[in-house]
Amino acid sequence: MPREARVRLPHASVPEWNEYRVLGQIKMTSQVAQTLTGHRGFVQYLFRFKLRDSPYCACDPAKFQNVLYVFKDCDVFQQERVALGTGTDVRIVDGTSGKI
C-alpha cells in the first residue's frame, strides 16, 4: 500500500504522526524543505516578491503555480511527475480535501 505525504495550504502546520514517518525516510536538504513549504521558485512565491508579473501558471492562466498545483496538475511538469511516481510508492495528499 502506498505511503502518503500531506500538503496543507496555505501554510504547513505541525505534521501528523504518519507524516513524520514519511518525512523521516527522506534525506532533508534545504532544497527539499523549500519545495515542501512552497518556497522554491514557484511562480506564486516569486510573485509575492515582485520577481514575476503574475502568480499564474504558464500552462493555465486561471491556476496559481504553487507547490500543490505543480505536484498534482501542471502540464509543464507532467514528465517529472510521471518519473517521480514511477520510482516511488508515495502519494501526495491534500490535508484538507483528501487524496490527490
CSV table of C-alpha atoms in Angstrom, one decimal:
chain,number,residue,atom,x,y,z
A,1,MET,CA,0.0,0.0,0.0
A,2,PRO,CA,1.4,3.5,-0.9
A,3,ARG,CA,2.5,5.8,1.8
A,4,GLU,CA,1.0,9.3,1.9
A,5,ALA,CA,2.5,12.7,2.3
A,6,ARG,CA,0.2,15.5,3.2
A,7,VAL,CA,0.4,19.1,1.9
A,8,ARG,CA,-1.5,21.7,3.8
A,9,LEU,CA,-2.4,25.0,2.3
A,10,PRO,CA,-1.8,27.9,2.6
A,11,HIS,CA,0.8,27.1,5.3
A,12,ALA,CA,2.0,23.8,6.6
A,13,SER,CA,1.3,23.2,10.2
A,14,VAL,CA,2.8,20.6,12.6
A,15,PRO,CA,2.7,17.3,10.7
A,16,GLU,CA,0.7,14.4,12.0
A,17,TRP,CA,2.5,11.2,13.1
A,18,ASN,CA,2.0,9.5,9.7
A,19,GLU,CA,3.7,12.4,8.0
A,20,TYR,CA,6.6,12.1,10.4
A,21,ARG,CA,7.1,8.5,9.2
A,22,VAL,CA,7.2,9.5,5.5
A,23,LEU,CA,9.3,12.6,6.1
A,24,GLY,CA,11.7,10.6,8.3
A,25,GLN,CA,12.6,8.4,5.3
A,26,ILE,CA,13.6,11.4,3.2
A,27,LYS,CA,17.0,13.0,3.4
A,28,MET,CA,16.1,16.5,4.3
A,29,THR,CA,18.1,19.1,2.4
A,30,SER,CA,17.4,22.8,2.0
A,31,GLN,CA,16.0,22.2,-1.5
A,32,VAL,CA,13.6,19.5,-0.2
A,33,ALA,CA,12.5,21.8,2.7
A,34,GLN,CA,12.0,24.7,0.3
A,35,THR,CA,10.0,22.6,-2.1
A,36,LEU,CA,7.7,21.1,0.6
A,37,THR,CA,7.0,24.6,2.0
A,38,GLY,CA,6.4,26.2,-1.4
A,39,HIS,CA,9.5,28.5,-1.1
A,40,ARG,CA,11.4,27.1,-4.0
A,41,GLY,CA,11.0,29.1,-7.2
A,42,PHE,CA,7.2,28.6,-7.7
A,43,VAL,CA,5.7,31.5,-9.7
A,44,GLN,CA,3.2,32.3,-6.9
A,45,TYR,CA,6.0,32.6,-4.4
A,46,LEU,CA,8.2,34.7,-6.8
A,47,PHE,CA,5.2,37.0,-7.5
A,48,ARG,CA,5.0,37.9,-3.8
A,49,PHE,CA,8.5,39.4,-4.1
A,50,LYS,CA,7.7,41.2,-7.4
A,51,LEU,CA,10.1,38.9,-9.3
A,52,ARG,CA,7.3,37.8,-11.6
A,53,ASP,CA,4.5,39.7,-13.3
A,54,SER,CA,1.8,37.2,-12.4
A,55,PRO,CA,1.2,34.3,-9.9
A,56,TYR,CA,-0.5,32.2,-12.5
A,57,CYS,CA,1.0,29.1,-14.3
A,58,ALA,CA,2.1,29.3,-17.9
A,59,CYS,CA,0.0,26.1,-18.7
A,60,ASP,CA,-3.2,27.5,-17.3
A,61,PRO,CA,-3.6,31.3,-16.7
A,62,ALA,CA,-6.5,30.6,-14.3
A,63,LYS,CA,-4.4,28.5,-11.9
A,64,PHE,CA,-1.8,29.7,-9.4
A,65,GLN,CA,1.5,27.9,-9.8
A,66,ASN,CA,2.1,26.7,-6.2
A,67,VAL,CA,3.7,23.5,-4.9
A,68,LEU,CA,0.4,21.6,-4.8
A,69,TYR,CA,-0.6,22.6,-8.4
A,70,VAL,CA,2.8,21.6,-9.7
A,71,PHE,CA,2.8,18.2,-8.0
A,72,LYS,CA,-0.8,17.5,-8.9
A,73,ASP,CA,-1.9,19.1,-12.2
A,74,CYS,CA,0.6,21.3,-14.0
A,75,ASP,CA,1.2,20.1,-17.6
A,76,VAL,CA,4.6,21.8,-17.7
A,77,PHE,CA,5.9,19.3,-15.1
A,78,GLN,CA,4.0,16.2,-16.4
A,79,GLN,CA,7.1,14.3,-17.4
A,80,GLU,CA,8.8,14.9,-14.0
A,81,ARG,CA,5.6,13.8,-12.2
A,82,VAL,CA,5.4,10.6,-14.1
A,83,ALA,CA,9.1,9.9,-13.5
A,84,LEU,CA,8.7,10.6,-9.8
A,85,GLY,CA,5.6,8.4,-9.5
A,86,THR,CA,7.3,5.5,-11.2
A,87,GLY,CA,10.2,5.4,-8.8
A,88,THR,CA,8.3,5.7,-5.5
A,89,ASP,CA,5.2,4.5,-3.7
A,90,VAL,CA,4.4,7.8,-2.1
A,91,ARG,CA,1.1,9.5,-2.8
A,92,ILE,CA,0.6,13.3,-2.2
A,93,VAL,CA,-2.5,14.1,-0.2
A,94,ASP,CA,-4.0,17.5,0.4
A,95,GLY,CA,-4.6,17.8,4.1
A,96,THR,CA,-8.0,19.5,3.6
A,97,SER,CA,-9.6,17.7,0.8
A,98,GLY,CA,-8.3,14.1,0.8
A,99,LYS,CA,-6.3,12.1,-1.7
A,100,ILE,CA,-4.7,13.9,-4.7
